[in-house]
Coordinates of N, CA and C in Angstrom, one line a residue:
M85 N -27.1 29.5 -16.8 CA -26.2 28.4 -16.6 C -27.0 27.1 -16.7
R86 N -26.5 26.1 -17.5 CA -27.2 24.9 -17.7 C -27.2 24.1 -16.4
P87 N -28.3 23.3 -16.1 CA -28.4 22.6 -14.8 C -27.3 21.7 -14.5
A88 N -26.8 20.9 -15.6 CA -25.7 20.0 -15.3 C -24.4 20.8 -15.0
L89 N -24.2 21.9 -15.7 CA -23.0 22.7 -15.4 C -23.1 23.3 -14.0
N90 N -24.3 23.7 -13.6 CA -24.5 24.3 -12.3 C -24.3 23.3 -11.2
R91 N -24.7 22.1 -11.4 CA -24.5 21.0 -10.4 C -23.0 20.7 -10.3
H92 N -22.3 20.7 -11.4 CA -20.9 20.5 -11.4 C -20.2 21.6 -10.6
F93 N -20.6 22.8 -10.9 CA -20.0 24.0 -10.2 C -20.2 23.9 -8.7
Q94 N -21.5 23.6 -8.3 CA -21.8 23.5 -6.9 C -21.0 22.4 -6.2
Y95 N -20.8 21.3 -6.9 CA -20.0 20.2 -6.3 C -18.6 20.7 -6.0
Y96 N -17.9 21.3 -6.9 CA -16.5 21.7 -6.7 C -16.4 22.9 -5.7
A97 N -17.5 23.7 -5.7 CA -17.5 24.8 -4.7 C -17.6 24.2 -3.3
L98 N -18.4 23.1 -3.1 CA -18.5 22.5 -1.8 C -17.1 21.8 -1.5
K99 N -16.5 21.2 -2.5 CA -15.2 20.6 -2.2 C -14.2 21.6 -1.8
A100 N -14.1 22.7 -2.4 CA -13.2 23.8 -2.0 C -13.5 24.3 -0.6
Q101 N -14.8 24.4 -0.4 CA -15.2 24.9 1.0 C -14.8 23.9 2.1
A102 N -14.9 22.6 1.8 CA -14.5 21.5 2.8 C -13.0 21.6 3.0
V103 N -12.2 21.7 2.0 CA -10.8 21.8 2.1 C -10.4 23.0 3.0
L104 N -11.0 24.1 2.7 CA -10.7 25.4 3.4 C -11.1 25.2 4.9
L105 N -12.3 24.6 5.2 CA -12.7 24.4 6.6 C -11.8 23.5 7.3
L106 N -11.3 22.5 6.7 CA -10.4 21.6 7.3 C -9.1 22.3 7.6
A107 N -8.6 23.1 6.7 CA -7.4 23.9 7.0 C -7.5 24.8 8.1
L108 N -8.8 25.3 8.4 CA -9.1 26.2 9.5 C -9.4 25.4 10.8
G109 N -9.4 24.1 10.7 CA -9.7 23.3 11.9 C -11.2 23.2 12.2
R110 N -12.0 23.5 11.2 CA -13.5 23.5 11.5 C -14.0 22.2 10.9
R111 N -13.8 21.1 11.6 CA -14.1 19.8 11.1 C -15.6 19.6 11.0
S112 N -16.4 20.1 11.9 CA -17.9 19.9 11.8 C -18.4 20.6 10.5
G113 N -17.9 21.7 10.2 CA -18.3 22.4 9.0 C -17.9 21.7 7.8
A114 N -16.7 21.2 7.8 CA -16.2 20.4 6.7 C -17.0 19.1 6.5
L115 N -17.4 18.5 7.6 CA -18.3 17.3 7.5 C -19.6 17.6 6.8
R116 N -20.2 18.7 7.1 CA -21.4 19.1 6.5 C -21.2 19.3 5.0
S117 N -20.1 19.8 4.6 CA -19.8 20.0 3.2 C -19.6 18.7 2.5
F118 N -19.0 17.7 3.1 CA -18.8 16.4 2.5 C -20.2 15.7 2.4
E119 N -21.0 15.9 3.4 CA -22.4 15.3 3.3 C -23.2 15.9 2.1
Q120 N -23.0 17.2 1.9 CA -23.7 17.9 0.8 C -23.1 17.4 -0.6
M121 N -21.8 17.1 -0.6 CA -21.2 16.6 -1.8 C -21.8 15.2 -2.1
L122 N -22.0 14.4 -1.1 CA -22.5 13.1 -1.3 C -24.0 13.1 -1.7
Q123 N -24.7 14.1 -1.3 CA -26.1 14.2 -1.8 C -26.1 14.4 -3.3
R124 N -25.1 15.0 -3.8 CA -25.0 15.3 -5.3 C -24.4 14.1 -6.0
R125 N -23.4 13.4 -5.3 CA -22.7 12.3 -5.9 C -22.5 11.2 -4.9
P126 N -23.6 10.4 -4.7 CA -23.6 9.4 -3.6 C -22.4 8.4 -3.7
E127 N -21.8 8.2 -4.8 CA -20.8 7.2 -5.0 C -19.4 7.9 -5.2
D128 N -19.3 9.0 -4.6 CA -18.0 9.8 -4.7 C -17.0 9.2 -3.7
R129 N -16.0 8.5 -4.2 CA -15.0 7.9 -3.3 C -14.3 8.9 -2.5
Y130 N -13.9 10.0 -3.1 CA -13.2 11.1 -2.3 C -14.0 11.6 -1.2
A131 N -15.3 11.9 -1.4 CA -16.1 12.5 -0.4 C -16.4 11.5 0.7
L132 N -16.6 10.2 0.4 CA -16.8 9.2 1.4 C -15.6 9.0 2.3
A133 N -14.4 8.9 1.6 CA -13.2 8.7 2.4 C -12.9 9.9 3.3
S134 N -13.1 11.1 2.7 CA -12.8 12.3 3.5 C -13.8 12.4 4.7
Q135 N -15.1 12.1 4.4 CA -16.1 12.1 5.5 C -15.7 11.1 6.6
A136 N -15.3 9.9 6.2 CA -14.9 9.0 7.3 C -13.7 9.5 8.1
H137 N -12.7 10.1 7.4 CA -11.5 10.6 8.1 C -11.9 11.6 9.1
V138 N -12.8 12.5 8.7 CA -13.2 13.6 9.7 C -14.1 13.0 10.8
Q139 N -14.9 12.0 10.5 CA -15.7 11.4 11.5 C -14.8 10.7 12.6
V140 N -13.7 10.1 12.1 CA -12.8 9.5 13.1 C -12.2 10.6 14.0
Q141 N -11.8 11.7 13.3 CA -11.2 12.8 14.1 C -12.2 13.3 15.2
L142 N -13.5 13.3 14.8 CA -14.5 13.7 15.8 C -15.0 12.6 16.7
Q143 N -14.3 11.5 16.6 CA -14.7 10.3 17.5 C -16.1 9.8 17.2
R144 N -16.5 10.0 16.0 CA -17.8 9.4 15.6 C -17.5 8.1 14.8
L145 N -17.1 7.1 15.6 CA -16.5 5.9 15.0 C -17.6 5.1 14.2
D146 N -18.8 4.9 14.8 CA -19.8 4.2 14.1 C -20.2 4.8 12.8
A147 N -20.3 6.1 12.8 CA -20.6 6.8 11.5 C -19.4 6.6 10.5
A148 N -18.2 6.6 11.0 CA -17.1 6.4 10.1 C -17.1 5.0 9.5
V149 N -17.5 4.0 10.4 CA -17.6 2.6 9.9 C -18.6 2.6 8.8
A150 N -19.8 3.2 9.0 CA -20.8 3.2 7.9 C -20.3 3.9 6.6
S151 N -19.6 5.0 6.7 CA -19.1 5.6 5.5 C -18.1 4.7 4.8
L152 N -17.2 4.0 5.6 CA -16.2 3.1 4.9 C -16.9 1.9 4.4
Q153 N -17.9 1.4 5.0 CA -18.6 0.2 4.5 C -19.2 0.6 3.1
Q154 N -19.8 1.8 3.1 CA -20.4 2.3 1.8 C -19.3 2.4 0.7
L155 N -18.1 2.9 1.2 CA -17.0 3.1 0.2 C -16.5 1.7 -0.3
T156 N -16.5 0.7 0.5 CA -16.0 -0.6 0.1 C -17.0 -1.3 -0.9
R157 N -18.2 -0.8 -1.0 CA -19.1 -1.3 -2.0 C -19.0 -0.7 -3.3
I158 N -18.2 0.4 -3.4 CA -18.1 1.1 -4.7 C -16.8 0.6 -5.4
L159 N -17.0 0.2 -6.6 CA -15.8 -0.3 -7.4 C -14.8 0.7 -7.6
G160 N -13.5 0.4 -7.4 CA -12.4 1.2 -7.6 C -11.2 0.4 -8.1
S161 N -10.1 1.0 -8.1 CA -8.9 0.3 -8.5 C -8.5 -0.7 -7.3
G162 N -7.7 -1.7 -7.6 CA -7.2 -2.6 -6.6 C -6.7 -1.9 -5.4
P163 N -5.7 -1.0 -5.6 CA -5.1 -0.3 -4.4 C -6.2 0.6 -3.6
Q164 N -7.1 1.2 -4.4 CA -8.2 2.0 -3.7 C -9.0 1.1 -2.8
E165 N -9.4 -0.1 -3.4 CA -10.3 -1.0 -2.6 C -9.6 -1.6 -1.4
A166 N -8.3 -1.9 -1.6 CA -7.5 -2.4 -0.5 C -7.3 -1.4 0.6
A167 N -7.1 -0.1 0.2 CA -7.0 1.0 1.2 C -8.3 1.2 2.0
A168 N -9.4 1.1 1.3 CA -10.7 1.3 1.9 C -11.0 0.2 2.9
L169 N -10.6 -1.0 2.6 CA -10.8 -2.2 3.5 C -9.9 -2.1 4.7
F170 N -8.7 -1.7 4.4 CA -7.8 -1.5 5.6 C -8.3 -0.4 6.5
N171 N -8.7 0.7 6.0 CA -9.2 1.8 6.8 C -10.5 1.3 7.6
L172 N -11.3 0.5 6.9 CA -12.5 0.0 7.6 C -12.1 -0.9 8.8
G173 N -11.1 -1.8 8.5 CA -10.6 -2.6 9.6 C -10.0 -1.8 10.8
Y174 N -9.3 -0.8 10.4 CA -8.6 0.0 11.4 C -9.7 0.7 12.3
V175 N -10.7 1.3 11.7 CA -11.7 2.0 12.5 C -12.6 1.0 13.3
L176 N -12.9 -0.1 12.7 CA -13.6 -1.2 13.5 C -12.7 -1.6 14.7
Q177 N -11.4 -1.7 14.5 CA -10.5 -2.0 15.6 C -10.5 -0.9 16.7
Q178 N -10.5 0.3 16.3 CA -10.5 1.5 17.2 C -11.8 1.4 18.0
A179 N -12.9 1.0 17.4 CA -14.2 0.9 18.0 C -14.4 -0.3 18.9
G180 N -13.3 -1.2 18.9 CA -13.4 -2.4 19.7 C -14.2 -3.5 19.1
R181 N -14.4 -3.4 17.8 CA -15.2 -4.4 17.0 C -14.2 -5.3 16.3
H182 N -13.5 -6.1 17.1 CA -12.4 -6.9 16.6 C -12.9 -8.0 15.7
E183 N -14.0 -8.6 16.0 CA -14.5 -9.7 15.2 C -14.8 -9.3 13.7
E184 N -15.2 -8.0 13.6 CA -15.5 -7.5 12.3 C -14.2 -6.9 11.6
A185 N -13.3 -6.5 12.4 CA -12.0 -5.9 11.9 C -11.2 -7.0 11.2
G186 N -11.1 -8.2 11.8 CA -10.3 -9.2 11.2 C -10.6 -9.5 9.7
P187 N -11.9 -9.8 9.4 CA -12.3 -10.0 8.0 C -11.9 -8.8 7.0
A188 N -12.1 -7.6 7.6 CA -11.8 -6.4 6.7 C -10.3 -6.4 6.4
F189 N -9.4 -6.7 7.4 CA -8.0 -6.7 7.1 C -7.6 -7.9 6.2
R190 N -8.3 -9.0 6.4 CA -8.0 -10.2 5.5 C -8.4 -9.9 4.0
S191 N -9.5 -9.2 3.9 CA -10.0 -8.8 2.5 C -9.0 -7.8 1.9
A192 N -8.5 -6.9 2.7 CA -7.5 -5.9 2.2 C -6.3 -6.6 1.7
L193 N -5.8 -7.6 2.5 CA -4.6 -8.4 2.1 C -4.8 -9.3 0.9
A194 N -6.1 -9.7 0.7 CA -6.3 -10.6 -0.5 C -6.2 -9.7 -1.7
L195 N -6.4 -8.4 -1.6 CA -6.2 -7.5 -2.8 C -4.8 -7.0 -2.9
D196 N -4.1 -6.9 -1.7 CA -2.7 -6.3 -1.7 C -2.0 -6.9 -0.5
S197 N -1.3 -8.0 -0.8 CA -0.5 -8.7 0.3 C 0.7 -7.9 0.8
S198 N 1.0 -6.8 0.1 CA 2.1 -6.0 0.5 C 1.7 -4.9 1.5
L199 N 0.5 -4.9 1.9 CA 0.0 -3.8 2.8 C 0.4 -4.1 4.2
D200 N 1.5 -3.6 4.6 CA 2.1 -3.9 5.9 C 1.2 -3.6 7.0
R201 N 0.6 -2.4 6.9 CA -0.3 -2.0 8.0 C -1.5 -3.0 8.3
A202 N -1.9 -3.6 7.2 CA -3.0 -4.6 7.3 C -2.5 -5.8 8.0
W203 N -1.3 -6.2 7.8 CA -0.7 -7.4 8.5 C -0.6 -7.0 10.0
Y204 N -0.2 -5.8 10.3 CA -0.1 -5.4 11.7 C -1.5 -5.3 12.4
G205 N -2.4 -4.8 11.7 CA -3.8 -4.7 12.2 C -4.4 -6.1 12.4
L206 N -4.1 -7.0 11.5 CA -4.6 -8.4 11.6 C -3.9 -9.0 12.8
A207 N -2.7 -8.8 13.0 CA -1.9 -9.3 14.1 C -2.6 -8.9 15.5
L208 N -2.9 -7.6 15.5 CA -3.5 -7.1 16.8 C -4.9 -7.8 17.0
V209 N -5.6 -8.0 16.0 CA -6.9 -8.7 16.1 C -6.6 -10.1 16.7
L210 N -5.7 -10.8 16.1 CA -5.3 -12.2 16.5 C -4.8 -12.2 17.9
I211 N -4.0 -11.2 18.3 CA -3.6 -11.1 19.7 C -4.8 -10.9 20.6
H212 N -5.7 -10.1 20.3 CA -6.9 -9.9 21.1 C -7.7 -11.2 21.3
Q213 N -7.7 -12.0 20.2 CA -8.4 -13.2 20.3 C -7.5 -14.4 20.8
R214 N -6.3 -14.0 21.2 CA -5.4 -15.0 21.8 C -5.0 -16.1 20.9
Q215 N -5.0 -15.8 19.6 CA -4.6 -16.7 18.6 C -3.1 -16.4 18.3
F216 N -2.3 -16.7 19.2 CA -0.9 -16.3 19.2 C -0.1 -16.9 18.0
P217 N -0.2 -18.2 17.7 CA 0.6 -18.7 16.5 C 0.3 -18.0 15.2
E218 N -1.0 -17.7 15.0 CA -1.4 -17.0 13.8 C -0.9 -15.5 13.9
A219 N -0.9 -15.0 15.1 CA -0.4 -13.6 15.2 C 1.1 -13.5 14.8
V220 N 1.9 -14.6 15.2 CA 3.3 -14.6 14.9 C 3.4 -14.6 13.4
E221 N 2.6 -15.3 12.6 CA 2.8 -15.3 11.2 C 2.4 -14.0 10.6
A222 N 1.4 -13.3 11.1 CA 1.0 -12.0 10.6 C 2.1 -11.0 10.9
L223 N 2.7 -11.1 12.1 CA 3.8 -10.1 12.4 C 5.1 -10.4 11.6
K224 N 5.3 -11.6 11.3 CA 6.5 -11.9 10.4 C 6.3 -11.3 9.1
K225 N 5.1 -11.3 8.5 CA 4.8 -10.6 7.3 C 5.0 -9.1 7.4
N226 N 4.5 -8.5 8.5 CA 4.7 -7.1 8.8 C 6.1 -6.7 8.9
T227 N 6.9 -7.4 9.6 CA 8.3 -7.1 9.8 C 9.1 -7.3 8.6
A228 N 8.7 -8.3 7.8 CA 9.4 -8.5 6.5 C 9.2 -7.3 5.6
L229 N 8.0 -6.7 5.6 CA 7.7 -5.5 4.8 C 8.2 -4.2 5.4
Q230 N 8.3 -4.2 6.7 CA 8.8 -2.9 7.4 C 9.9 -3.3 8.4
P231 N 11.0 -3.8 7.9 CA 12.1 -4.3 8.8 C 12.7 -3.3 9.7
M232 N 12.6 -2.0 9.4 CA 13.2 -1.0 10.3 C 12.2 -0.3 11.2
S233 N 10.9 -0.7 11.2 CA 9.9 -0.2 12.1 C 9.9 -1.0 13.3
P234 N 9.8 -0.4 14.5 CA 9.9 -1.2 15.8 C 8.5 -1.8 16.1
Y235 N 7.4 -1.3 15.5 CA 6.1 -1.7 16.0 C 5.9 -3.2 15.9
G236 N 6.2 -3.8 14.7 CA 6.0 -5.2 14.5 C 6.9 -6.1 15.4
W237 N 8.1 -5.6 15.5 CA 9.1 -6.4 16.4 C 8.7 -6.3 17.8
Y238 N 8.2 -5.2 18.3 CA 7.7 -5.0 19.7 C 6.6 -6.0 20.0
R239 N 5.6 -6.1 19.1 CA 4.5 -7.0 19.3 C 5.0 -8.5 19.2
L240 N 6.0 -8.7 18.3 CA 6.4 -10.1 18.1 C 7.1 -10.6 19.4
V241 N 7.9 -9.7 20.1 CA 8.5 -10.1 21.4 C 7.3 -10.5 22.3
Q242 N 6.3 -9.7 22.4 CA 5.2 -9.9 23.4 C 4.5 -11.3 23.1
V243 N 4.3 -11.5 21.8 CA 3.6 -12.8 21.4 C 4.5 -14.0 21.7
R244 N 5.8 -13.8 21.4 CA 6.7 -15.0 21.7 C 6.7 -15.3 23.2
L245 N 6.6 -14.2 24.1 CA 6.6 -14.5 25.5 C 5.2 -15.1 25.9
A246 N 4.2 -14.7 25.3 CA 2.9 -15.2 25.5 C 2.8 -16.7 25.2
L247 N 3.6 -17.1 24.2 CA 3.7 -18.5 23.8 C 4.8 -19.3 24.6
G248 N 5.4 -18.6 25.6 CA 6.4 -19.3 26.4 C 7.7 -19.5 25.7
Q249 N 8.1 -18.6 24.8 CA 9.3 -18.7 24.0 C 10.3 -17.6 24.3
P250 N 10.8 -17.5 25.6 CA 11.7 -16.4 25.9 C 13.0 -16.3 25.1
E251 N 13.5 -17.4 24.7 CA 14.8 -17.3 24.0 C 14.6 -16.7 22.6
K252 N 13.4 -17.0 22.0 CA 13.1 -16.4 20.7 C 12.8 -14.9 20.9
A253 N 12.2 -14.5 22.0 CA 12.0 -13.1 22.4 C 13.3 -12.4 22.5
R254 N 14.3 -13.0 23.2 CA 15.6 -12.4 23.4 C 16.3 -12.2 22.0
K255 N 16.2 -13.1 21.1 CA 16.8 -13.0 19.8 C 16.2 -11.8 19.0
I256 N 14.9 -11.6 19.2 CA 14.3 -10.5 18.5 C 14.8 -9.2 19.1
I257 N 14.9 -9.1 20.4 CA 15.4 -7.9 21.1 C 16.8 -7.6 20.7
A258 N 17.6 -8.7 20.6 CA 19.0 -8.5 20.1 C 19.1 -7.9 18.7
H259 N 18.2 -8.3 17.9 CA 18.1 -7.8 16.5 C 17.6 -6.3 16.6
L260 N 16.6 -6.1 17.4 CA 16.0 -4.7 17.5 C 17.0 -3.7 18.1
R261 N 17.9 -4.2 18.9 CA 18.9 -3.3 19.5 C 19.8 -2.7 18.5
Q262 N 20.0 -3.3 17.3 CA 20.9 -2.8 16.3 C 20.4 -1.5 15.7
F263 N 19.1 -1.3 15.7 CA 18.6 0.0 15.1 C 17.6 0.7 16.0
E264 N 17.1 0.1 17.1 CA 16.2 0.8 18.0 C 16.6 0.4 19.4
P265 N 17.7 0.8 19.9 CA 18.2 0.4 21.2 C 17.3 0.8 22.3
R266 N 16.7 1.9 22.2 CA 15.8 2.3 23.3 C 14.6 1.4 23.4
V267 N 14.0 1.0 22.3 CA 12.9 0.1 22.3 C 13.3 -1.2 22.9
A268 N 14.5 -1.7 22.5 CA 15.0 -3.0 23.0 C 15.2 -2.9 24.5
A269 N 15.7 -1.8 25.0 CA 15.9 -1.7 26.4 C 14.5 -1.6 27.1
Q270 N 13.6 -1.0 26.5 CA 12.2 -0.9 27.1 C 11.6 -2.3 27.2
L271 N 11.8 -3.1 26.2 CA 11.2 -4.5 26.2 C 11.9 -5.3 27.3
E272 N 13.2 -5.1 27.4 CA 13.9 -5.9 28.5 C 13.4 -5.5 29.9
R273 N 13.2 -4.2 30.1 CA 12.7 -3.8 31.4 C 11.3 -4.3 31.7
E274 N 10.4 -4.1 30.7 CA 9.0 -4.5 30.8 C 8.8 -6.0 31.1
N275 N 9.7 -6.8 30.5 CA 9.5 -8.2 30.6 C 10.6 -8.9 31.4
E276 N 11.4 -8.2 32.1 CA 12.4 -8.7 33.0 C 13.4 -9.7 32.2
L277 N 13.7 -9.3 31.0 CA 14.5 -10.1 30.1 C 16.0 -9.9 30.4
A278 N 16.4 -8.8 31.1 CA 17.8 -8.6 31.3 C 18.4 -9.3 32.4
S279 N 17.5 -10.1 33.1 CA 18.0 -10.7 34.4 C 18.4 -12.2 34.1
G280 N 18.6 -12.6 32.9 CA 19.1 -13.9 32.6 C 18.0 -14.9 32.5
P281 N 18.3 -16.2 32.9 CA 17.3 -17.3 32.7 C 16.2 -17.4 33.7
S282 N 16.0 -16.4 34.6 CA 14.9 -16.5 35.6 C 13.6 -16.5 34.9
P283 N 12.5 -17.0 35.6 CA 11.2 -17.0 35.0 C 10.8 -15.6 34.5
L284 N 10.1 -15.6 33.4 CA 9.7 -14.4 32.7 C 8.2 -14.1 32.9
V285 N 7.9 -12.8 32.9 CA 6.5 -12.4 33.0 C 6.2 -11.7 31.6
A286 N 5.3 -12.3 30.9 CA 5.0 -11.7 29.6 C 4.2 -10.4 29.7
A287 N 4.6 -9.4 28.9 CA 3.9 -8.1 28.9 C 2.5 -8.3 28.4
S288 N 1.6 -7.4 28.7 CA 0.3 -7.4 28.1 C 0.3 -7.3 26.6
V289 N -0.5 -8.1 26.0 CA -0.5 -8.1 24.5 C -1.9 -7.6 24.1
G290 N -2.4 -6.7 24.8 CA -3.8 -6.2 24.5 C -3.8 -5.3 23.2
H291 N -5.0 -4.8 23.0 CA -5.3 -4.0 21.8 C -4.5 -2.7 21.8
H292 N -3.9 -2.4 20.7 CA -3.4 -1.0 20.4 C -3.8 -0.7 19.0
A293 N -3.9 0.6 18.7 CA -4.3 1.0 17.4 C -3.2 0.7 16.4
A294 N -3.7 0.3 15.1 CA -2.7 0.1 14.0 C -2.0 1.4 13.7
H295 N -0.7 1.4 13.4 CA 0.0 2.6 13.1 C -0.2 2.9 11.6

């Protein structure tokens, strides 16, 4: 067998092995297969993305960040690059590295402004940094792109309360009640919004993982 053909065969054998190991729940073994694939093809986008995914599952977040940083340096299609930058931002956020996550989300959005998850992730970074007006704008983008998802609306209520805007928060809850009544009721309970015009206590708007 010619050397080039042999290397090609070895690569796909490792890929099949990784897929099988993942199906069996053997993540550490699959990770070793992805590492071996990358030894043969260091700029393989599939292997890098898969390696990062498994590293996150194994809670090896710093290693996943390194894999995704390498992936973002490899030229791909616009959607591929935007997805890699979003995933980098998400993992950085999971690792508590908010200052680094923000630029990653912004870079993803510069490539694809319709990436609703990146708007949500950016909003969480801005909330963590207590940049509430900017967080409102990011959440407006998210809810415009995902109007039936409760996540963005939930955060928007919390940010409106943090800004001292209870009436705007109530309007959002009234809108949310039309399609997510349980979430609307939860927000009312958490923030004492059902008791009329009495003083309000804003819920915590701390970090949560992007969905």
